[in-house]
Short mmCIF file of C-alpha atoms in Angstrom, two decimals:
data_model
loop_
_atom_site.label_atom_id
_atom_site.label_comp_id
_atom_site.label_asym_id
_atom_site.label_seq_id
_atom_site.Cartn_x
_atom_site.Cartn_y
_atom_site.Cartn_z
CA MET A 761 -51.12 48.67 -9.06
CA PRO A 762 -50.63 48.31 -4.37
CA ASP A 763 -48.15 51.07 -3.89
CA TYR A 764 -46.13 48.95 -1.57
CA ASP A 765 -46.28 44.83 -0.99
CA ILE A 766 -46.40 44.82 2.27
CA LEU A 767 -47.74 48.11 5.08
CA ILE A 768 -47.71 47.75 8.89
CA ARG A 769 -50.05 50.11 10.12
CA GLY A 770 -50.33 51.83 13.32
CA GLY A 771 -48.52 50.93 14.85
CA THR A 772 -45.26 52.57 18.09
CA ILE A 773 -42.50 52.81 15.98
CA TYR A 774 -39.06 51.48 18.54
CA ASP A 775 -36.89 52.78 15.16
CA GLY A 776 -33.14 51.26 16.64
CA GLY A 777 -31.40 54.38 17.59
CA GLY A 778 -33.05 55.10 20.76
CA GLY A 779 -35.00 57.95 21.30
CA ALA A 780 -38.66 58.08 21.78
CA PRO A 781 -41.63 55.64 19.84
CA PHE A 782 -43.80 57.05 17.73
CA ARG A 783 -46.74 56.24 15.94
CA ALA A 784 -46.49 55.76 11.95
CA ASP A 785 -46.68 53.39 9.01
CA VAL A 786 -44.19 50.99 7.32
CA ALA A 787 -44.38 50.38 4.14
CA ILE A 788 -41.99 47.45 2.82
CA HIS A 789 -41.28 47.25 -0.77
CA GLY A 790 -38.73 44.72 -2.48
CA GLY A 791 -37.66 43.32 1.24
CA GLN A 792 -36.35 46.98 1.54
CA ILE A 793 -38.56 49.52 4.48
CA ALA A 794 -39.56 51.68 2.01
CA ALA A 795 -41.44 54.94 4.20
CA VAL A 796 -41.54 55.56 7.60
CA GLY A 797 -44.89 57.57 8.87
CA ASP A 798 -48.60 58.44 7.71
CA LEU A 799 -49.18 56.10 5.09
CA LYS A 800 -53.18 56.27 5.73
CA ASP A 801 -53.84 57.12 1.59
CA ALA A 802 -51.43 54.05 0.66
CA SER A 803 -52.09 50.56 -1.00
CA ALA A 804 -50.95 47.17 -0.28
CA GLU A 805 -50.45 43.70 -1.83
CA GLN A 806 -50.88 43.03 2.24
CA ILE A 807 -52.03 44.95 5.95
CA ILE A 808 -50.14 44.36 9.16
CA ASN A 809 -52.67 45.71 11.75
CA ALA A 810 -49.82 46.91 14.73
CA ASP A 811 -52.49 48.82 16.40
CA GLY A 812 -51.31 48.54 20.15
CA LEU A 813 -48.16 46.72 19.23
CA ALA A 814 -44.09 47.48 19.54
CA VAL A 815 -42.99 47.33 16.07
CA ALA A 816 -39.34 47.28 16.13
CA PRO A 817 -36.03 46.57 13.92
CA GLY A 818 -35.12 42.79 14.02
CA PHE A 819 -33.42 41.25 16.43
CA ILE A 820 -29.14 40.89 15.46
CA ASN A 821 -27.91 37.54 18.50
CA MET A 822 -24.90 38.31 19.02
CA LEU A 823 -23.76 34.49 19.16
CA SER A 824 -26.10 31.71 18.44
CA TRP A 825 -24.69 27.97 17.37
CA SER A 826 -27.39 27.56 15.11
CA THR A 827 -24.49 25.80 12.37
CA GLU A 828 -26.31 22.27 13.11
CA SER A 829 -29.55 23.32 13.62
CA LEU A 830 -30.05 24.92 10.97
CA ILE A 831 -29.39 22.38 8.77
CA GLU A 832 -32.05 20.12 10.66
CA ASP A 833 -34.30 22.74 10.73
CA GLY A 834 -33.59 26.17 8.69
CA ARG A 835 -36.79 27.49 10.22
CA SER A 836 -35.20 28.79 13.01
CA GLN A 837 -38.68 28.25 15.37
CA SER A 838 -37.25 29.18 18.70
CA GLU A 839 -35.48 32.34 17.34
CA ILE A 840 -37.70 33.68 15.68
CA ARG A 841 -40.70 33.55 17.80
CA GLN A 842 -38.52 35.72 20.19
CA GLY A 843 -38.17 37.94 17.12
CA VAL A 844 -34.36 37.92 15.63
CA THR A 845 -33.75 37.81 12.29
CA LEU A 846 -29.97 37.07 12.35
CA GLU A 847 -28.11 35.37 13.91
CA ILE A 848 -24.07 35.84 14.41
CA MET A 849 -22.70 32.09 14.67
CA GLY A 850 -18.83 30.78 15.38
CA GLU A 851 -17.81 31.04 19.12
CA GLY A 852 -13.98 30.27 18.78
CA SER A 853 -15.31 27.15 15.99
CA SER A 854 -16.40 28.11 13.45
CA MET A 855 -17.93 26.01 10.65
CA GLY A 856 -15.21 26.61 8.19
CA PRO A 857 -12.08 26.74 6.99
CA LEU A 858 -11.85 22.44 7.26
CA THR A 859 -8.68 20.00 5.78
CA GLU A 860 -9.90 16.52 5.14
CA GLU A 861 -8.98 15.22 8.25
CA MET A 862 -11.05 17.90 10.09
CA LYS A 863 -14.47 17.04 8.36
CA ASP A 864 -14.16 13.62 10.33
CA THR A 865 -17.79 13.03 11.86
CA SER A 866 -17.18 10.11 13.95
CA PRO A 867 -17.35 10.49 17.77
CA GLY A 868 -14.24 12.46 18.97
CA GLY A 869 -13.83 13.91 15.51
CA PHE A 870 -13.33 17.81 15.30
CA MET A 871 -17.20 17.71 13.73
CA ARG A 872 -18.35 15.36 16.15
CA GLN A 873 -22.21 16.24 16.46
CA GLY A 874 -24.75 15.29 18.93
CA ASP A 875 -28.04 14.13 17.59
CA ILE A 876 -27.66 16.00 14.38
CA ARG A 877 -26.77 14.35 11.16
CA TYR A 878 -25.92 15.32 8.26
CA ASP A 879 -23.33 15.35 5.22
CA ILE A 880 -20.54 17.96 4.98
CA GLU A 881 -20.08 19.72 1.69
CA TRP A 882 -18.09 22.72 2.33
CA THR A 883 -14.99 23.28 3.19
CA THR A 884 -14.30 27.32 3.44
CA LEU A 885 -16.56 29.54 5.71
CA GLY A 886 -17.95 31.01 3.14
CA GLU A 887 -19.28 27.91 1.48
CA TYR A 888 -21.18 26.82 4.72
CA LEU A 889 -23.13 30.20 4.67
CA ASP A 890 -22.91 29.57 0.97
CA TYR A 891 -24.92 26.25 1.99
CA LEU A 892 -27.00 27.55 4.52
CA GLU A 893 -28.21 29.65 2.20
CA ARG A 894 -28.86 27.43 -0.71
CA ARG A 895 -31.23 25.31 2.00
CA GLY A 896 -33.21 27.85 2.83
CA VAL A 897 -33.00 29.92 5.71
CA ALA A 898 -35.44 31.92 8.22
CA PRO A 899 -33.52 34.02 9.92
CA ASN A 900 -30.62 35.77 8.21
CA ILE A 901 -27.42 34.57 8.81
CA ALA A 902 -23.36 35.71 8.80
CA SER A 903 -20.31 34.47 11.47
CA PHE A 904 -16.48 35.02 13.12
CA VAL A 905 -14.14 32.94 11.72
CA GLY A 906 -13.13 30.53 15.28
CA TYR A 907 -9.41 31.11 16.36
CA GLY A 908 -10.10 27.37 17.45
CA THR A 909 -10.24 25.92 13.88
CA LEU A 910 -8.40 27.96 12.53
CA ARG A 911 -5.23 26.67 15.13
CA VAL A 912 -6.71 23.00 14.28
CA TYR A 913 -6.39 23.05 10.70
CA ALA A 914 -2.52 24.29 11.10
CA VAL A 915 -1.62 22.73 14.76
CA GLY A 916 -3.90 20.85 15.95
CA TYR A 917 -4.91 20.05 19.59
CA ASP A 918 -0.80 20.40 20.52
CA ASP A 919 0.07 22.16 23.08
CA ARG A 920 2.69 23.88 22.12
CA ARG A 921 3.37 27.29 20.16
CA PRO A 922 2.66 27.24 16.49
CA THR A 923 5.99 27.54 13.75
CA PRO A 924 6.66 30.56 11.76
CA ALA A 925 4.99 29.00 8.76
CA GLU A 926 1.62 27.72 10.98
CA ARG A 927 1.11 30.89 12.14
CA GLU A 928 1.57 32.27 8.30
CA GLN A 929 -0.77 29.61 7.53
CA MET A 930 -3.66 30.56 9.94
CA LYS A 931 -3.24 34.41 8.84
CA THR A 932 -4.21 33.33 5.78
CA LEU A 933 -6.77 31.02 6.58
CA LEU A 934 -8.05 34.05 8.78
CA ARG A 935 -7.89 36.51 5.00
CA GLN A 936 -9.80 34.24 3.03
CA ALA A 937 -12.41 34.33 5.73
CA MET A 938 -12.62 37.67 6.08
CA GLU A 939 -12.77 38.00 1.98
CA GLU A 940 -15.55 35.61 2.42
CA GLY A 941 -17.91 37.88 4.72
CA ALA A 942 -16.48 36.57 7.71
CA VAL A 943 -17.68 39.41 10.81
CA GLY A 944 -14.04 39.32 12.39
CA LEU A 945 -12.13 36.33 14.30
CA SER A 946 -13.42 34.89 17.29
CA THR A 947 -12.11 32.83 20.65
CA ALA A 948 -12.88 30.39 23.24
CA LEU A 949 -10.04 30.83 25.16
CA ILE A 950 -11.34 28.20 27.83
CA TYR A 951 -11.44 25.13 26.08
CA PRO A 952 -9.00 22.96 23.64
CA PRO A 953 -7.09 23.76 21.49
CA GLU A 954 -7.22 27.22 22.32
CA PHE A 955 -6.20 27.26 26.12
CA TYR A 956 -2.91 26.59 24.45
CA SER A 957 -2.39 30.09 22.73
CA THR A 958 -0.88 32.74 24.34
CA THR A 959 -1.67 36.99 24.22
CA GLU A 960 1.06 37.16 21.66
CA GLU A 961 0.13 35.11 18.75
CA LEU A 962 -3.62 36.27 19.46
CA VAL A 963 -2.13 39.84 18.81
CA GLU A 964 -0.22 39.04 15.37
CA LEU A 965 -3.95 37.23 14.64
CA ALA A 966 -6.02 40.02 15.71
CA ARG A 967 -3.90 42.74 13.63
CA VAL A 968 -5.02 40.76 10.35
CA VAL A 969 -8.95 41.35 11.38
CA ALA A 970 -8.03 44.88 11.73
CA GLU A 971 -7.05 45.22 8.15
CA TYR A 972 -10.14 44.82 7.35
CA ASP A 973 -11.99 46.25 9.89
CA GLY A 974 -13.49 43.70 11.59
CA LEU A 975 -14.46 42.71 15.08
CA TYR A 976 -11.97 41.09 17.08
CA ILE A 977 -14.18 38.11 20.17
CA SER A 978 -13.47 36.69 23.16
CA HIS A 979 -14.61 34.36 25.95
CA LEU A 980 -11.95 35.31 28.17
CA ARG A 981 -9.25 33.25 29.27
CA SER A 982 -11.49 33.32 32.68
CA GLU A 983 -14.37 34.38 33.68
CA GLY A 984 -13.99 33.10 37.50
CA SER A 985 -10.57 33.65 39.72
CA ALA A 986 -8.50 34.83 37.12
CA PHE A 987 -11.38 36.75 35.82
CA LEU A 988 -9.63 39.73 35.88
CA GLU A 989 -6.59 39.28 35.26
CA ALA A 990 -8.05 37.58 31.14
CA LEU A 991 -9.78 40.94 31.28
CA ASP A 992 -6.61 42.63 30.85
CA GLU A 993 -5.35 40.47 28.42
CA PHE A 994 -8.13 41.43 26.52
CA PHE A 995 -7.63 44.89 26.67
CA THR A 996 -3.85 43.95 25.65
CA ILE A 997 -4.97 42.23 22.59
CA VAL A 998 -7.51 45.06 21.50
CA ARG A 999 -4.83 48.07 22.09
CA GLN A 1000 -0.97 46.03 20.03
CA ALA A 1001 -3.48 45.01 17.16
CA GLY A 1002 -5.43 47.89 17.02
CA VAL A 1003 -8.73 46.18 16.73
CA ARG A 1004 -12.00 46.38 17.91
CA GLY A 1005 -12.98 44.21 21.04
CA GLU A 1006 -16.24 42.91 22.12
CA ILE A 1007 -16.05 40.22 25.36
CA TYR A 1008 -18.26 37.31 24.81
CA HIS A 1009 -21.24 36.61 27.45
CA LEU A 1010 -19.20 38.63 30.31
CA LYS A 1011 -19.45 36.90 33.36
CA ALA A 1012 -18.42 37.13 37.01
CA ALA A 1013 -18.38 32.89 37.55
CA GLY A 1014 -17.94 31.63 40.61
CA ARG A 1015 -19.63 32.62 44.08
CA SER A 1016 -16.31 33.37 45.40
CA ASN A 1017 -15.44 35.59 41.97
CA TRP A 1018 -19.24 38.06 42.20
CA HIS A 1019 -17.88 41.14 43.53
CA LYS A 1020 -15.13 41.31 40.96
CA MET A 1021 -18.12 41.81 38.56
CA GLU A 1022 -17.89 45.66 39.64
CA THR A 1023 -14.17 45.91 39.08
CA ALA A 1024 -14.27 45.05 35.89
CA ILE A 1025 -17.19 47.20 34.52
CA ALA A 1026 -14.94 49.87 35.92
CA ARG A 1027 -11.92 48.79 33.75
CA ILE A 1028 -14.13 47.91 31.23
CA GLU A 1029 -15.90 52.06 30.94
CA ALA A 1030 -12.16 53.30 31.94
CA ALA A 1031 -10.76 51.33 29.26
CA ARG A 1032 -13.94 53.16 26.78
CA ALA A 1033 -13.19 56.86 28.68
CA GLU A 1034 -9.68 56.50 26.87
CA GLY A 1035 -10.81 55.59 23.32
CA LEU A 1036 -10.82 51.88 23.62
CA PRO A 1037 -13.02 50.49 21.49
CA VAL A 1038 -14.88 47.48 23.43
CA THR A 1039 -18.33 46.16 24.19
CA ALA A 1040 -19.72 43.07 25.79
CA ASP A 1041 -22.69 40.97 24.98
CA MET A 1042 -24.87 38.92 27.87
CA TYR A 1043 -27.72 36.08 28.10
CA PRO A 1044 -29.80 36.79 31.08
CA TYR A 1045 -29.99 33.75 33.04
CA PRO A 1046 -27.36 33.29 36.45
CA PHE A 1047 -26.12 29.94 34.84
CA SER A 1048 -24.59 28.76 31.65
CA GLY A 1049 -23.88 25.78 29.62
CA THR A 1050 -21.19 23.95 27.86
CA GLY A 1051 -19.16 20.43 27.85
CA LEU A 1052 -19.33 18.37 31.40
CA ASP A 1053 -15.49 18.18 30.10
CA ALA A 1054 -14.80 21.94 30.95
CA SER A 1055 -13.99 20.86 34.54
CA LEU A 1056 -10.80 19.21 33.11
CA PRO A 1057 -7.42 20.81 33.67
CA PRO A 1058 -5.60 21.88 30.01
CA TRP A 1059 -2.93 19.05 29.59
CA ALA A 1060 -6.17 16.24 29.88
CA HIS A 1061 -7.28 17.50 26.31
CA GLU A 1062 -3.84 17.92 24.50
CA GLY A 1063 -4.73 16.04 21.14
CA GLY A 1064 -8.39 16.54 21.01
CA HIS A 1065 -11.51 14.17 22.60
CA ASN A 1066 -10.31 10.74 22.18
CA ALA A 1067 -6.75 11.33 23.49
CA LEU A 1068 -8.99 12.34 26.57
CA VAL A 1069 -10.90 9.79 26.52
CA GLU A 1070 -8.13 7.20 26.62
CA ARG A 1071 -7.06 9.51 29.70
CA LEU A 1072 -10.05 8.93 31.74
CA LYS A 1073 -9.23 5.28 31.31
CA ASN A 1074 -6.04 5.50 32.56
CA PRO A 1075 -6.28 4.90 36.27
CA GLU A 1076 -3.00 6.68 36.83
CA THR A 1077 -4.68 10.17 34.90
CA ARG A 1078 -7.91 10.00 36.69
CA ALA A 1079 -6.34 9.75 40.12
CA ARG A 1080 -4.86 12.73 38.82
CA ILE A 1081 -7.26 15.00 37.28
CA ARG A 1082 -9.09 13.60 39.93
CA ALA A 1083 -6.46 15.51 42.93
CA GLU A 1084 -6.78 18.97 40.57
CA ILE A 1085 -10.62 19.42 40.14
CA VAL A 1086 -11.17 19.17 43.16
CA GLN A 1087 -8.67 22.33 43.98
CA PRO A 1088 -8.95 25.99 43.01
CA ALA A 1089 -6.92 26.85 40.29
CA ASP A 1090 -5.97 30.24 38.91
CA GLN A 1091 -3.88 28.76 35.73
CA TRP A 1092 -7.01 27.39 34.17
CA GLU A 1093 -10.28 27.49 34.61
CA ASN A 1094 -11.61 24.49 37.20
CA MET A 1095 -15.68 24.72 36.79
CA TYR A 1096 -15.68 22.14 39.47
CA ALA A 1097 -14.02 23.82 41.94
CA GLU A 1098 -15.85 26.58 41.20
CA ASN A 1099 -19.44 25.11 41.20
CA TRP A 1100 -19.69 22.07 42.82
CA ALA A 1101 -21.39 18.78 42.14
CA ASP A 1102 -24.95 20.16 43.98
CA ARG A 1103 -24.54 23.00 41.15
CA ILE A 1104 -23.83 21.04 37.27
CA MET A 1105 -26.76 19.69 36.06
CA VAL A 1106 -26.04 17.06 33.28
CA ALA A 1107 -28.86 18.54 30.06
CA GLY A 1108 -26.99 16.42 27.15
CA PHE A 1109 -26.05 12.76 25.91
CA LYS A 1110 -25.42 11.01 22.52
CA THR A 1111 -26.19 7.95 23.77
CA GLU A 1112 -29.46 6.68 24.43
CA ARG A 1113 -28.59 4.46 27.69
CA LEU A 1114 -27.11 7.90 29.19
CA LYS A 1115 -30.20 9.78 28.40
CA PRO A 1116 -32.46 9.42 31.31
CA LEU A 1117 -30.32 11.12 33.70
CA THR A 1118 -30.64 14.30 31.44
CA GLY A 1119 -31.75 16.92 34.01
CA LYS A 1120 -29.87 15.73 36.86
CA THR A 1121 -27.29 17.15 38.74
CA LEU A 1122 -23.71 15.19 38.84
CA ALA A 1123 -23.93 15.08 42.36
CA GLU A 1124 -28.00 12.76 42.04
CA VAL A 1125 -26.25 11.05 39.47
CA ALA A 1126 -23.00 9.95 41.51
CA ALA A 1127 -25.10 8.80 44.76
CA GLU A 1128 -27.00 6.99 42.09
CA ARG A 1129 -24.05 4.76 40.89
CA GLY A 1130 -22.41 5.06 44.40
CA THR A 1131 -19.14 6.93 43.00
CA SER A 1132 -17.89 10.07 43.81
CA PRO A 1133 -19.41 12.90 41.87
CA GLU A 1134 -15.34 13.51 40.19
CA ASP A 1135 -15.30 9.68 38.72
CA THR A 1136 -18.98 10.26 38.36
CA LEU A 1137 -17.78 13.57 35.61
CA MET A 1138 -14.90 11.37 34.30
CA ASP A 1139 -17.24 8.05 33.41
CA LEU A 1140 -19.83 10.09 32.21
CA ILE A 1141 -17.68 11.87 29.15
CA VAL A 1142 -16.20 8.24 28.30
CA GLU A 1143 -19.28 6.31 27.97
CA ASP A 1144 -20.95 8.90 26.39
CA ASN A 1145 -17.90 9.29 23.83
CA SER A 1146 -19.23 13.64 23.99
CA ARG A 1147 -18.10 16.91 26.06
CA VAL A 1148 -22.05 15.53 27.31
CA PHE A 1149 -23.65 19.50 27.48
CA THR A 1150 -23.87 20.05 30.90
CA MET A 1151 -25.15 23.89 32.69
CA TYR A 1152 -23.11 25.21 35.46
CA PHE A 1153 -25.69 27.10 37.97
CA SER A 1154 -22.30 29.85 38.64
CA MET A 1155 -23.52 33.09 38.60
CA SER A 1156 -25.16 36.14 39.74
CA GLU A 1157 -28.46 37.67 39.49
CA ASP A 1158 -27.75 40.98 40.56
CA ASN A 1159 -24.52 41.08 38.37
CA LEU A 1160 -27.11 40.35 35.78
CA ARG A 1161 -29.16 43.21 36.44
CA ARG A 1162 -25.68 45.36 36.99
CA GLN A 1163 -24.18 44.23 33.63
CA ALA A 1164 -28.13 44.77 31.88
CA ALA A 1165 -28.20 48.13 32.79
CA LEU A 1166 -25.53 49.02 31.08
CA PRO A 1167 -25.88 50.60 27.25
CA TRP A 1168 -22.34 48.77 25.42
CA VAL A 1169 -23.76 45.44 26.44
CA SER A 1170 -25.70 43.57 24.03
CA PHE A 1171 -27.31 40.10 24.20
CA CYS A 1172 -26.68 36.90 22.75
CA SER A 1173 -28.28 33.00 23.32
CA ASP A 1174 -25.12 31.30 22.94
CA ALA A 1175 -27.45 28.56 22.05
CA GLY A 1176 -28.44 27.18 18.73
CA SER A 1177 -31.79 26.96 17.31
CA GLN A 1178 -34.65 24.43 18.72
CA ALA A 1179 -37.89 23.43 18.40
CA PRO A 1180 -40.16 20.66 20.55
CA GLU A 1181 -39.72 18.30 17.83
CA GLY A 1182 -38.27 15.51 16.40
CA VAL A 1183 -33.94 15.38 16.52
CA PHE A 1184 -34.36 18.15 18.86
CA LEU A 1185 -36.12 16.35 22.06
CA LYS A 1186 -33.38 14.24 22.84
CA SER A 1187 -31.51 16.00 24.47
CA ASN A 1188 -32.48 19.38 27.28
CA PRO A 1189 -30.73 22.73 25.75
CA HIS A 1190 -30.04 25.46 28.59
CA PRO A 1191 -33.46 27.89 27.96
CA ARG A 1192 -31.43 30.37 26.78
CA ALA A 1193 -32.19 28.84 23.93
CA TYR A 1194 -35.80 29.75 24.31
CA GLY A 1195 -36.01 32.57 26.28
CA SER A 1196 -33.23 35.34 25.82
CA PHE A 1197 -34.77 37.90 23.89
CA ALA A 1198 -37.91 37.32 25.12
CA ARG A 1199 -36.57 37.27 28.70
CA VAL A 1200 -35.41 40.90 28.15
CA LEU A 1201 -38.20 42.11 27.13
CA ALA A 1202 -40.63 40.40 30.04
CA LYS A 1203 -37.65 40.14 33.06
CA TYR A 1204 -35.72 43.34 32.54
CA VAL A 1205 -38.07 45.73 30.33
CA ARG A 1206 -41.28 45.36 31.57
CA ASP A 1207 -40.84 43.65 35.11
CA GLU A 1208 -38.39 44.90 36.62
CA ARG A 1209 -38.39 48.41 34.56
CA LEU A 1210 -34.00 48.40 34.41
CA ILE A 1211 -34.49 49.40 31.08
CA PRO A 1212 -36.73 51.68 29.09
CA LEU A 1213 -38.22 49.88 25.96
CA GLU A 1214 -36.33 52.06 22.97
CA GLU A 1215 -32.87 51.27 24.65
CA ALA A 1216 -33.11 47.62 25.14
CA VAL A 1217 -34.38 47.33 21.45
CA ARG A 1218 -31.45 49.56 20.58
CA ARG A 1219 -28.98 47.26 21.84
CA LEU A 1220 -30.86 44.63 20.33
CA THR A 1221 -30.17 45.77 16.62
CA SER A 1222 -28.74 48.90 15.73
CA PHE A 1223 -26.00 48.92 18.57
CA PRO A 1224 -24.78 45.50 17.04
CA ALA A 1225 -25.46 46.17 13.39
CA ALA A 1226 -22.36 49.08 14.24
CA ASN A 1227 -20.23 46.99 16.27
CA LEU A 1228 -20.94 44.65 13.72
CA LYS A 1229 -19.93 47.13 10.36
CA ILE A 1230 -23.25 45.76 8.82
CA GLU A 1231 -25.05 48.40 6.72
CA GLY A 1232 -28.37 48.73 6.02
CA ARG A 1233 -29.64 46.87 8.92
CA GLY A 1234 -30.60 47.43 12.51
CA TRP A 1235 -32.84 50.28 12.05
CA LEU A 1236 -36.54 50.80 10.53
CA ARG A 1237 -36.03 54.04 8.29
CA PRO A 1238 -36.01 53.75 4.32
CA GLY A 1239 -33.87 51.73 2.22
CA TYR A 1240 -32.72 49.05 5.60
CA ALA A 1241 -33.72 45.55 5.11
CA ALA A 1242 -37.35 44.80 5.80
CA ASP A 1243 -35.82 42.44 9.34
CA VAL A 1244 -39.17 43.57 11.61
CA ALA A 1245 -40.06 42.47 15.02
CA ILE A 1246 -44.01 43.34 15.54
CA PHE A 1247 -44.65 42.06 19.25
CA ASP A 1248 -47.17 42.38 22.59
CA PRO A 1249 -44.43 44.79 25.15
CA ASP A 1250 -47.08 43.85 27.82
CA LYS A 1251 -47.30 40.12 26.94
CA VAL A 1252 -44.05 38.80 25.70
CA GLN A 1253 -42.45 36.53 28.05
CA ASP A 1254 -40.30 33.51 28.02
CA HIS A 1255 -41.41 30.21 29.29
CA ALA A 1256 -38.37 27.91 28.92
CA THR A 1257 -36.51 26.43 32.68
CA PRO A 1258 -33.99 24.56 32.78
CA GLN A 1259 -36.25 21.86 33.51
CA GLN A 1260 -38.93 21.98 31.17
CA PRO A 1261 -36.57 23.98 28.12
CA HIS A 1262 -38.25 22.96 25.31
CA ARG A 1263 -41.12 26.04 25.53
CA TYR A 1264 -41.24 28.41 23.10
CA SER A 1265 -41.50 32.00 24.43
CA THR A 1266 -45.26 34.10 23.86
CA GLY A 1267 -45.72 37.47 22.39
CA MET A 1268 -44.08 37.98 19.41
CA VAL A 1269 -46.83 37.94 16.61
CA TYR A 1270 -45.20 38.78 13.43
CA VAL A 1271 -41.98 38.73 12.14
CA LEU A 1272 -40.83 39.74 8.67
CA VAL A 1273 -37.08 38.62 7.27
CA ASN A 1274 -35.99 40.71 4.03
CA GLY A 1275 -40.03 41.38 3.66
CA VAL A 1276 -40.79 37.91 3.97
CA PRO A 1277 -43.40 36.65 6.83
CA VAL A 1278 -41.75 34.32 8.58
CA LEU A 1279 -43.46 34.41 11.56
CA TYR A 1280 -47.95 35.63 11.59
CA ASP A 1281 -49.96 35.90 13.70
CA GLY A 1282 -47.79 34.29 15.57
CA GLU A 1283 -47.64 30.88 14.60
CA HIS A 1284 -44.47 30.17 11.90
CA THR A 1285 -44.93 30.67 7.93
CA GLY A 1286 -42.43 28.10 6.56
CA ALA A 1287 -41.22 30.80 4.77
CA THR A 1288 -36.90 30.77 4.60
CA PRO A 1289 -35.94 34.26 3.37
CA GLY A 1290 -32.90 34.50 5.47
CA ARG A 1291 -29.65 35.65 3.20
CA VAL A 1292 -26.10 35.78 3.94
CA VAL A 1293 -24.57 38.45 5.29
CA ARG A 1294 -21.13 39.62 4.99
CA GLY A 1295 -18.56 41.47 6.93
CA PRO A 1296 -16.83 44.83 6.12
CA GLY A 1297 -13.67 42.13 4.24
CA TRP A 1298 -16.30 40.88 2.35
CA LYS A 1299 -17.56 44.18 0.97
CA ARG A 1300 -13.84 45.95 0.26
CA ASN A 1301 -13.38 43.42 -1.77
CA ALA A 1302 -17.13 42.86 -3.67
#
């Protein structure tokens, strides 16, 4: 009888700790790492030859939007082919908890969908995660509970402060989600209804997260004109709540704000030096992806998407919006004025008639239509009855390099898993969906020598695992889950671009999730061994 299930022979081991690599074998048994070392006399049911390849723990995606794409295709092709074995979902909004009204999947409903269609068979966040595991997914999965979801549940889309009863309801729902295994609370403070919140309200909820040693993670209230003020608000929440904190996709957006990154980094490092437990993550592209509706002022969103569309049909309201979005704003994130129409690319429509516009800038669409870019922006949202997925070319490559070199920054895709087939081809995702992790290894590690490979692996594995308080993952150590990425450092490469986004990264040769090969000789095996990974609150109540 063989000694082990799988034996990975002769690879160069990057164990996740950031130390010097070493040549060794890795034995796997029962879904766990059984041994790391010289195992030349050992036997196994399956031998993987890793000679000339790097062997690392599977990568952790700190911000995944695979909430719907994994329902459509559990293989998570674009992520697995980059070595991602754990996807962390739930930026600002999460797939639970839901009221019956929130389960509305019609256009404009809370669960409004793009091209992917599905039935909602869950109510709580924990039920959703269990649902995915039952369906079968290739990667492991975890989720934050979204503050936006809690607020819609208790308050709706009203621009007002929650009543004491509504605050208590949100705290009760948050505790339930933490005990179901959420890894923490997330906020996305430039989006409705979250931008209606007060700092005080967020501190109150973050204190609940601290009870469970969860993580408070935030898309800051501004990444543009009020970037530094938003950063100070983040510090205030972390300090007053006594919670650990992370900044989602750290960036300074808009050319006029690029210089602020140096100050932001200095402030974060000063906070860390005083003992504040704060970190950040990033994606390695100088352009972001979100809704075209993110260019509109907060008051226009009150009442939700359907109310927004009605306002965009009203000539008086349109005139007010038109006047506001062309002016720099300090009180809200004016993504239109920070970028302008020639740096805004529309990339995802629900309506077949509009899909030919995919990949064009707002300026180009406006010229074709003979309308102003501001009117075109509003018209597209109305005509598609959706947020309209959009790319904003707003960041600096120099800042990306500066951030990527920081030891307290991990990495994310800020995208859902994809495949160049079926329903996924109906829209253009941000290329980060196919390329974020390969791009880190190719651009910043190999080509620019900005980060040593062992340090990049640490920040893709043990570092985010520690931030999330996830035990038993993120290292190649005996007793740890056998989540393994095996790749050729000389060949790993991203290929997706805004013009051709549906292109897999290459160079990843084998990927194992819980000891099961999901990528073999560079091809997906179709296996779906992924499991729900629970946060520290669930362990306390297990």
